[in-house]
Each structure stands twice: as C-alpha cells, then as structure tokens.
Amino acid sequence: LNLGISSDKYANLANTTNIIIHAAWAVNFTARLRSFEKDHIAGLSHLLNLSKSSPKRTEPVRFLFLSSTASVTNTPVSKYPITENISLNPDEASPLGYSRSKWVAENICNAFYEKVSTVAPNHHDNDGSNGSDVAPPTTLGPKIAILRIGQLTSDTLSGIWNTSEAYPLMLSTAPLLHALPDLESLPLDWLPVDTAAKAVLQVADNMITNPSGKPATDTNGCPVVHILNPSTKPTWSDLLACIRRASPGLDIEVLPPKVWLARLEAYEGDMPAKKLVGLWKGAFGEGVDKEDGQDEGTRMVVEMEKAKSMSETMRRVRPLDEGFLERMWRWVEGLVGV
C-alpha cells in the first residue's frame, strides 16, 4: 500500500503529481498471465489510486497507460479495422500471457475510468451567502488514456534496439547460423522508439486542452489511442537486401521459417535467440489457432484517427528508410561481435 513509502511522502506525491505515464511492464513472452498479477496488474491499480487520492487538487492528474497492440492482435479479420476503443472480449488478445495481461490492464483502466469521473472541485457556498462556509472540494478524478503501442524499433539516431526484443534477437542469429527466415513481404511497420516517445508526450499535452474527464467523442469507454507506424513499406525482403549490401562478406541463406527454426534449435553454442523458440513456433503456424481467416500473411489493420488528431508526430510518421535499416543492422553486428 502507499507504493511502499511513508504516508507523508505519498500525500505529497498525490498533491503534486500532474502526470503519470505508466510504461513499466515485463516484456516476457514465455510468462503466463498470472505471473503478471503481483507486480504489474496490482501495480497499475496502485498508480490509478494515486492519481485520484488527493482532495486538494485543482486540476486532474493525466494518467497514460502504455498498452500494446498485442492486446487486440487476435481480433477477427471481419472486425478490421480495429477501432480505438476498449476490447471487451479477452479472446481478441493473442494467447501469450503478456498480451492477455495488457488486455486485463486495459479493462482495469476502463473500469476505473467509468467509476471515477473528473468533476470540478465543489467550492460553492453551502448556504449561498458570502463564502464564509465553503464546502470541502470533492476528489478530482484523473483523466485516463490507454495508448496501444505497436512494434517499436531502434531510435532514429544510433540504431540501438532493446536486446530482448524478438526482431533484434532474430537478426542476431544471422552471423552465427548464416541464415535468416524468409518472411517475404512482411511489412516493417516498426516505429522508432524516440518517435513513439514524442507521440506519447503530445497525447499527454493534448489531454490538458480537454476540460472534461470524459470527452464527448469517447462514448465507448476509456479513450484508446493507437501509436504505431501504419506504413506497409519497407518489407522484410527489403531489409535482407539492405543487409547484403551493408555486409557483402556475410553469407546468409534465406530459409523457410520452419527450416530456419530447426537450424536454430540444433545450434549447440550459446545464443539468446533460443529462448524465443516457442514464440516463433507459434508465429510460424505451430500450435496457435488463427481467428476468422487469419494466417501468417494477415496484417493487422487498425484505426489511427484519434492518434493523428492528438499527435503531430503521428500525422507525420513515415516509412523506415535505407539509412535507418543500415544503422540498425550495424548495431546488430556489433551486438554479436561481427
């Protein structure tokens, strides 16, 4: 309780905090849903309680929960495009515990949003006279928004990516296996992490200008905003061509995904990518039921109108260019000591 700090410190936080951007979450694709409960799902509830706990506020706290498009990635194709609204069906999340934990978290935010409306402090006079008897202000509820983040990639300057992410781990196998999977026309609809950060802050700033806690445009629960790159270019094939140009001395076979996966499993040396074998087996069609016509080539289609209306960065996001792909690959090479 009280985030593990003293009551005085907690009260000070409650009275002075203007914005909470909750981005901390374990990106663990092998953990089950219940493993997220103690630290992450309970932690979200504690932060939501902090956002509403002070009766002394004159402006609402802005609370942004950074979710993931994984919370809706199993939505049937018949319901595309996926709207910027709360999903009420848990089956619309992918089967991974990570994805389902994000779906649960979104619905906790929505329940909290529906329960705690933003109301103006009650400064009216109890007796209608000269203000000598002023009623205590009511607790000012927070403004809440859920930001579903798509696939992030390295920043726009250095090419440095999160070493635990699936794609950099996959690419890091190339110098060791001398192979990569043939994902063909898979679009690299990846969003640079610094671009995503700008968009998040712009959404937060936009929330200031809206005087109400429940915008008139949001009739379907807590506001949801999609932060991702809608581009369909470049593709995985474009990335492989870029790698060959950047590293002409590196011999890389392009293998069917299941053949590449078998080579990865058979590799006897130490390789961090091996921990995602189970994830890739599912992604390549083993053991996962696809919904309503989905297959390996189905690309999720989402709405982004709200994101574009609240963020200039989202209005101007562009496809990844050749220079970006080369910087990213150079970082991967350095990661594995090529």
Short mmCIF file of C-alpha atoms in Angstrom, two decimals:
data_model
loop_
_atom_site.label_atom_id
_atom_site.label_comp_id
_atom_site.label_asym_id
_atom_site.label_seq_id
_atom_site.Cartn_x
_atom_site.Cartn_y
_atom_site.Cartn_z
CA LEU A 1 0.00 0.00 0.00
CA ASN A 2 1.02 3.64 -0.49
CA LEU A 3 3.64 2.43 -3.02
CA GLY A 4 5.85 1.29 -0.16
CA ILE A 5 6.63 4.84 1.01
CA SER A 6 5.65 6.85 4.07
CA SER A 7 2.22 8.42 4.36
CA ASP A 8 3.71 11.91 4.21
CA LYS A 9 5.64 11.17 1.02
CA TYR A 10 2.60 9.51 -0.52
CA ALA A 11 0.41 12.52 0.32
CA ASN A 12 3.00 14.84 -1.21
CA LEU A 13 3.03 12.77 -4.40
CA ALA A 14 -0.76 12.74 -4.54
CA ASN A 15 -0.91 16.52 -4.10
CA THR A 16 1.84 17.47 -6.55
CA THR A 17 1.84 14.87 -9.34
CA ASN A 18 0.47 16.24 -12.61
CA ILE A 19 1.05 13.34 -14.97
CA ILE A 20 1.66 9.61 -14.68
CA ILE A 21 2.95 7.73 -17.74
CA HIS A 22 2.88 4.06 -16.83
CA ALA A 23 5.25 2.27 -19.22
CA ALA A 24 6.90 -0.33 -16.97
CA TRP A 25 5.91 -3.89 -17.90
CA ALA A 26 7.89 -7.10 -18.28
CA VAL A 27 8.27 -7.98 -21.95
CA ASN A 28 8.26 -11.70 -21.29
CA PHE A 29 6.68 -13.84 -23.99
CA THR A 30 7.01 -17.10 -22.06
CA ALA A 31 5.33 -16.00 -18.80
CA ARG A 32 1.73 -16.90 -18.06
CA LEU A 33 -0.96 -14.37 -17.26
CA ARG A 34 -0.97 -14.99 -13.52
CA SER A 35 2.74 -14.15 -13.26
CA PHE A 36 1.92 -10.54 -14.18
CA GLU A 37 -0.61 -10.14 -11.37
CA LYS A 38 1.53 -9.30 -8.34
CA ASP A 39 3.88 -6.68 -9.75
CA HIS A 40 2.27 -5.36 -12.90
CA ILE A 41 -1.50 -5.64 -12.66
CA ALA A 42 -1.54 -4.81 -8.93
CA GLY A 43 0.99 -2.04 -9.56
CA LEU A 44 -1.30 -0.48 -12.14
CA SER A 45 -4.13 -0.40 -9.60
CA HIS A 46 -1.87 1.29 -7.03
CA LEU A 47 -0.90 4.01 -9.52
CA LEU A 48 -4.53 4.55 -10.53
CA ASN A 49 -5.40 5.01 -6.87
CA LEU A 50 -2.57 7.53 -6.52
CA SER A 51 -3.98 9.51 -9.43
CA LYS A 52 -7.27 10.14 -7.59
CA SER A 53 -6.22 10.20 -3.95
CA SER A 54 -5.92 13.92 -3.19
CA PRO A 55 -8.87 16.24 -2.43
CA LYS A 56 -6.55 19.27 -2.70
CA ARG A 57 -6.08 19.20 -6.47
CA THR A 58 -7.47 21.94 -8.71
CA GLU A 59 -6.51 20.15 -11.95
CA PRO A 60 -6.89 16.45 -12.72
CA VAL A 61 -3.91 14.14 -12.98
CA ARG A 62 -3.29 12.88 -16.51
CA PHE A 63 -2.81 9.11 -16.43
CA LEU A 64 -1.48 7.41 -19.56
CA PHE A 65 -1.21 3.63 -19.60
CA LEU A 66 1.09 2.32 -22.30
CA SER A 67 -0.51 -0.87 -23.51
CA SER A 68 0.27 -2.91 -26.61
CA THR A 69 -1.44 -3.79 -29.86
CA ALA A 70 -0.87 -7.37 -28.66
CA SER A 71 -3.98 -6.86 -26.53
CA VAL A 72 -6.08 -6.97 -29.72
CA THR A 73 -3.86 -8.78 -32.20
CA ASN A 74 -6.17 -11.83 -32.31
CA THR A 75 -9.19 -9.76 -33.34
CA PRO A 76 -11.05 -11.48 -36.20
CA VAL A 77 -10.33 -10.07 -39.65
CA SER A 78 -14.06 -9.48 -40.05
CA LYS A 79 -13.78 -6.75 -37.38
CA TYR A 80 -10.93 -4.87 -39.11
CA PRO A 81 -10.03 -2.08 -38.85
CA ILE A 82 -9.53 -2.41 -35.11
CA THR A 83 -11.05 0.67 -33.53
CA GLU A 84 -9.51 2.95 -30.93
CA ASN A 85 -11.88 1.60 -28.31
CA ILE A 86 -11.76 -0.82 -25.40
CA SER A 87 -11.90 -4.52 -26.28
CA LEU A 88 -14.41 -6.39 -24.15
CA ASN A 89 -13.51 -9.82 -25.49
CA PRO A 90 -10.38 -11.42 -23.94
CA ASP A 91 -10.06 -13.73 -26.94
CA GLU A 92 -9.07 -10.70 -29.02
CA ALA A 93 -5.70 -10.70 -27.26
CA SER A 94 -3.07 -13.10 -28.50
CA PRO A 95 -2.72 -16.30 -26.41
CA LEU A 96 0.52 -15.09 -24.80
CA GLY A 97 0.40 -14.22 -21.10
CA TYR A 98 1.99 -10.85 -21.90
CA SER A 99 -0.75 -9.98 -24.38
CA ARG A 100 -3.54 -11.06 -22.04
CA SER A 101 -2.02 -9.11 -19.17
CA LYS A 102 -2.24 -5.98 -21.32
CA TRP A 103 -5.89 -6.77 -22.14
CA VAL A 104 -6.63 -7.15 -18.42
CA ALA A 105 -4.81 -3.90 -17.65
CA GLU A 106 -6.77 -2.00 -20.30
CA ASN A 107 -10.03 -3.21 -18.78
CA ILE A 108 -8.88 -2.22 -15.29
CA CYS A 109 -8.20 1.28 -16.64
CA ASN A 110 -11.62 1.31 -18.27
CA ALA A 111 -13.41 0.20 -15.09
CA PHE A 112 -11.57 2.86 -13.12
CA TYR A 113 -12.39 5.47 -15.77
CA GLU A 114 -16.09 4.62 -15.65
CA LYS A 115 -16.11 4.77 -11.86
CA VAL A 116 -14.10 7.94 -11.26
CA SER A 117 -15.34 10.76 -13.47
CA THR A 118 -13.40 14.01 -13.49
CA VAL A 119 -15.51 16.51 -11.57
CA ALA A 120 -14.81 20.10 -10.65
CA PRO A 121 -13.94 20.82 -7.01
CA ASN A 122 -17.01 21.78 -5.03
CA HIS A 123 -16.21 25.35 -3.98
CA HIS A 124 -19.81 26.60 -3.82
CA ASP A 125 -21.18 28.06 -0.62
CA ASN A 126 -23.26 25.71 1.48
CA ASP A 127 -25.69 28.45 2.46
CA GLY A 128 -25.49 30.52 -0.74
CA SER A 129 -24.11 33.52 1.21
CA ASN A 130 -20.78 35.34 1.20
CA GLY A 131 -18.46 32.31 1.03
CA SER A 132 -17.69 32.07 4.75
CA ASP A 133 -18.88 28.47 4.81
CA VAL A 134 -17.17 26.72 1.88
CA ALA A 135 -17.75 23.03 1.34
CA PRO A 136 -14.62 20.89 1.08
CA PRO A 137 -13.62 20.08 -2.51
CA THR A 138 -14.50 16.68 -3.85
CA THR A 139 -11.67 14.45 -5.04
CA LEU A 140 -10.76 15.38 -8.59
CA GLY A 141 -10.68 12.24 -10.67
CA PRO A 142 -7.91 11.71 -13.22
CA LYS A 143 -8.00 11.93 -16.99
CA ILE A 144 -7.11 8.49 -18.26
CA ALA A 145 -5.98 7.33 -21.69
CA ILE A 146 -4.78 3.97 -22.96
CA LEU A 147 -2.07 4.10 -25.60
CA ARG A 148 -1.72 0.88 -27.58
CA ILE A 149 1.87 0.81 -28.78
CA GLY A 150 2.81 -1.12 -31.91
CA GLN A 151 6.16 -2.73 -32.71
CA LEU A 152 8.94 -0.40 -31.62
CA THR A 153 12.41 -0.38 -33.09
CA SER A 154 15.69 1.42 -32.51
CA ASP A 155 15.89 5.18 -32.17
CA THR A 156 16.38 7.34 -35.25
CA LEU A 157 20.00 8.29 -34.45
CA SER A 158 22.00 5.36 -33.09
CA GLY A 159 20.27 2.20 -34.30
CA ILE A 160 20.32 0.80 -30.74
CA TRP A 161 17.42 -1.54 -30.02
CA ASN A 162 16.23 -3.42 -26.95
CA THR A 163 18.33 -6.60 -26.87
CA SER A 164 15.43 -8.66 -25.51
CA GLU A 165 13.08 -7.87 -28.41
CA ALA A 166 12.19 -10.64 -30.83
CA TYR A 167 13.32 -9.00 -34.07
CA PRO A 168 16.83 -7.98 -32.97
CA LEU A 169 17.26 -11.44 -31.46
CA MET A 170 16.20 -12.96 -34.77
CA LEU A 171 18.58 -10.76 -36.74
CA SER A 172 21.42 -11.55 -34.34
CA THR A 173 21.30 -15.18 -35.45
CA ALA A 174 22.43 -14.31 -38.99
CA PRO A 175 26.21 -14.18 -38.35
CA LEU A 176 26.10 -17.44 -36.36
CA LEU A 177 23.59 -19.52 -38.31
CA HIS A 178 24.44 -17.87 -41.64
CA ALA A 179 20.72 -17.83 -42.22
CA LEU A 180 17.55 -15.85 -41.63
CA PRO A 181 13.91 -16.83 -42.10
CA ASP A 182 12.13 -15.89 -45.28
CA LEU A 183 9.34 -13.64 -44.05
CA GLU A 184 8.89 -12.34 -47.60
CA SER A 185 6.63 -9.32 -47.78
CA LEU A 186 6.24 -8.86 -44.02
CA PRO A 187 5.89 -5.07 -43.65
CA LEU A 188 8.38 -3.40 -41.34
CA ASP A 189 5.69 -1.27 -39.74
CA TRP A 190 8.05 -0.52 -36.88
CA LEU A 191 8.07 2.78 -35.02
CA PRO A 192 11.38 4.27 -33.79
CA VAL A 193 11.31 4.47 -30.01
CA ASP A 194 12.13 8.20 -29.89
CA THR A 195 9.30 8.88 -32.35
CA ALA A 196 6.93 6.94 -30.12
CA ALA A 197 8.10 8.91 -27.07
CA LYS A 198 7.33 12.20 -28.82
CA ALA A 199 3.88 10.95 -29.72
CA VAL A 200 3.15 9.89 -26.14
CA LEU A 201 4.09 13.32 -24.80
CA GLN A 202 2.00 15.05 -27.47
CA VAL A 203 -1.03 12.97 -26.49
CA ALA A 204 -0.39 13.90 -22.86
CA ASP A 205 -0.21 17.60 -23.76
CA ASN A 206 -3.40 17.28 -25.78
CA MET A 207 -5.20 15.94 -22.72
CA ILE A 208 -4.65 19.31 -20.98
CA THR A 209 -6.78 21.15 -23.51
CA ASN A 210 -9.77 18.91 -22.94
CA PRO A 211 -11.61 20.30 -19.89
CA SER A 212 -13.65 17.19 -19.19
CA GLY A 213 -12.62 13.79 -17.99
CA LYS A 214 -14.93 12.02 -20.42
CA PRO A 215 -14.55 13.55 -23.89
CA ALA A 216 -17.74 13.81 -25.91
CA THR A 217 -16.03 11.90 -28.72
CA ASP A 218 -15.41 8.90 -26.47
CA THR A 219 -18.69 7.10 -25.98
CA ASN A 220 -17.17 3.62 -25.82
CA GLY A 221 -15.32 3.77 -22.53
CA CYS A 222 -11.84 4.94 -21.69
CA PRO A 223 -10.08 6.76 -24.56
CA VAL A 224 -7.75 4.50 -26.55
CA VAL A 225 -5.05 5.82 -28.89
CA HIS A 226 -3.04 3.71 -31.35
CA ILE A 227 0.66 4.65 -31.50
CA LEU A 228 2.26 2.76 -34.38
CA ASN A 229 3.66 3.04 -37.88
CA PRO A 230 0.92 2.44 -40.47
CA SER A 231 3.40 2.04 -43.35
CA THR A 232 3.47 -1.16 -45.40
CA LYS A 233 6.99 -0.45 -46.71
CA PRO A 234 9.79 -1.38 -46.43
CA THR A 235 9.35 -5.14 -46.17
CA TRP A 236 11.43 -7.93 -44.66
CA SER A 237 12.80 -8.64 -48.14
CA ASP A 238 13.96 -5.02 -48.35
CA LEU A 239 15.76 -5.44 -45.02
CA LEU A 240 17.53 -8.59 -46.24
CA ALA A 241 18.66 -6.75 -49.36
CA CYS A 242 19.97 -3.91 -47.18
CA ILE A 243 21.91 -6.38 -45.00
CA ARG A 244 23.53 -7.93 -48.07
CA ARG A 245 24.60 -4.51 -49.33
CA ALA A 246 25.92 -3.46 -45.93
CA SER A 247 27.77 -6.75 -45.26
CA PRO A 248 28.75 -8.25 -48.63
CA GLY A 249 31.17 -10.68 -46.96
CA LEU A 250 28.49 -12.27 -44.82
CA ASP A 251 26.94 -15.34 -46.40
CA ILE A 252 23.27 -15.53 -45.40
CA GLU A 253 20.84 -18.17 -46.59
CA VAL A 254 17.20 -17.20 -46.67
CA LEU A 255 15.32 -20.25 -45.43
CA PRO A 256 11.67 -21.20 -44.95
CA PRO A 257 10.83 -20.14 -41.38
CA LYS A 258 10.45 -23.69 -40.05
CA VAL A 259 13.77 -24.75 -41.60
CA TRP A 260 15.50 -21.73 -40.06
CA LEU A 261 13.88 -22.56 -36.73
CA ALA A 262 15.16 -26.14 -36.90
CA ARG A 263 18.67 -24.83 -37.54
CA LEU A 264 18.35 -22.50 -34.55
CA GLU A 265 17.23 -25.35 -32.30
CA ALA A 266 20.13 -27.53 -33.49
CA TYR A 267 22.76 -24.86 -32.84
CA GLU A 268 24.94 -26.08 -29.98
CA GLY A 269 26.51 -22.81 -28.90
CA ASP A 270 25.12 -20.10 -26.64
CA MET A 271 22.52 -17.99 -28.40
CA PRO A 272 20.00 -15.70 -26.63
CA ALA A 273 17.54 -16.13 -29.50
CA LYS A 274 16.90 -19.72 -28.44
CA LYS A 275 14.68 -18.54 -25.59
CA LEU A 276 12.09 -17.41 -28.15
CA VAL A 277 11.84 -20.73 -30.00
CA GLY A 278 8.38 -21.33 -28.51
CA LEU A 279 7.19 -17.88 -29.58
CA TRP A 280 8.39 -18.38 -33.14
CA LYS A 281 6.85 -21.82 -33.38
CA GLY A 282 3.52 -20.16 -32.68
CA ALA A 283 4.24 -17.31 -35.10
CA PHE A 284 5.16 -19.76 -37.87
CA GLY A 285 1.89 -21.62 -37.51
CA GLU A 286 2.50 -24.36 -34.93
CA GLY A 287 0.06 -24.73 -32.08
CA VAL A 288 -1.87 -21.48 -32.49
CA ASP A 289 -5.41 -21.29 -33.80
CA LYS A 290 -5.89 -18.36 -36.16
CA GLU A 291 -9.14 -16.42 -35.95
CA ASP A 292 -11.60 -15.87 -38.78
CA GLY A 293 -9.36 -16.18 -41.80
CA GLN A 294 -6.14 -15.04 -40.17
CA ASP A 295 -2.92 -16.60 -41.42
CA GLU A 296 0.77 -15.85 -41.31
CA GLY A 297 0.41 -13.21 -44.01
CA THR A 298 -2.51 -11.37 -42.43
CA ARG A 299 -1.54 -7.89 -41.35
CA MET A 300 -3.47 -6.28 -38.54
CA VAL A 301 -5.35 -3.18 -39.69
CA VAL A 302 -6.10 -0.52 -37.09
CA GLU A 303 -7.71 2.89 -36.93
CA MET A 304 -5.46 5.85 -36.10
CA GLU A 305 -7.78 8.83 -36.39
CA LYS A 306 -7.61 9.64 -32.70
CA ALA A 307 -3.82 9.31 -32.66
CA LYS A 308 -3.47 11.67 -35.61
CA SER A 309 -5.84 14.19 -34.07
CA MET A 310 -3.85 14.26 -30.82
CA SER A 311 -0.27 13.97 -32.11
CA GLU A 312 1.52 15.85 -34.87
CA THR A 313 4.18 13.13 -34.85
CA MET A 314 1.56 10.51 -35.69
CA ARG A 315 0.27 12.67 -38.53
CA ARG A 316 3.79 12.86 -39.98
CA VAL A 317 5.17 9.37 -39.35
CA ARG A 318 7.00 7.96 -42.37
CA PRO A 319 8.30 4.56 -43.53
CA LEU A 320 11.76 3.47 -42.36
CA ASP A 321 14.41 4.41 -44.90
CA GLU A 322 17.61 2.68 -46.06
CA GLY A 323 19.81 4.70 -43.72
CA PHE A 324 17.73 3.69 -40.72
CA LEU A 325 17.85 -0.01 -41.64
CA GLU A 326 21.63 0.10 -42.09
CA ARG A 327 22.20 1.81 -38.72
CA MET A 328 20.05 -0.82 -37.06
CA TRP A 329 21.94 -3.66 -38.76
CA ARG A 330 25.34 -2.17 -37.80
CA TRP A 331 24.20 -2.23 -34.18
CA VAL A 332 23.15 -5.88 -34.51
CA GLU A 333 26.57 -6.72 -35.97
CA GLY A 334 28.26 -5.07 -33.02
CA LEU A 335 25.96 -6.92 -30.64
CA VAL A 336 27.21 -10.32 -31.80
CA GLY A 337 30.80 -9.19 -32.33
CA VAL A 338 30.94 -9.41 -36.13
#
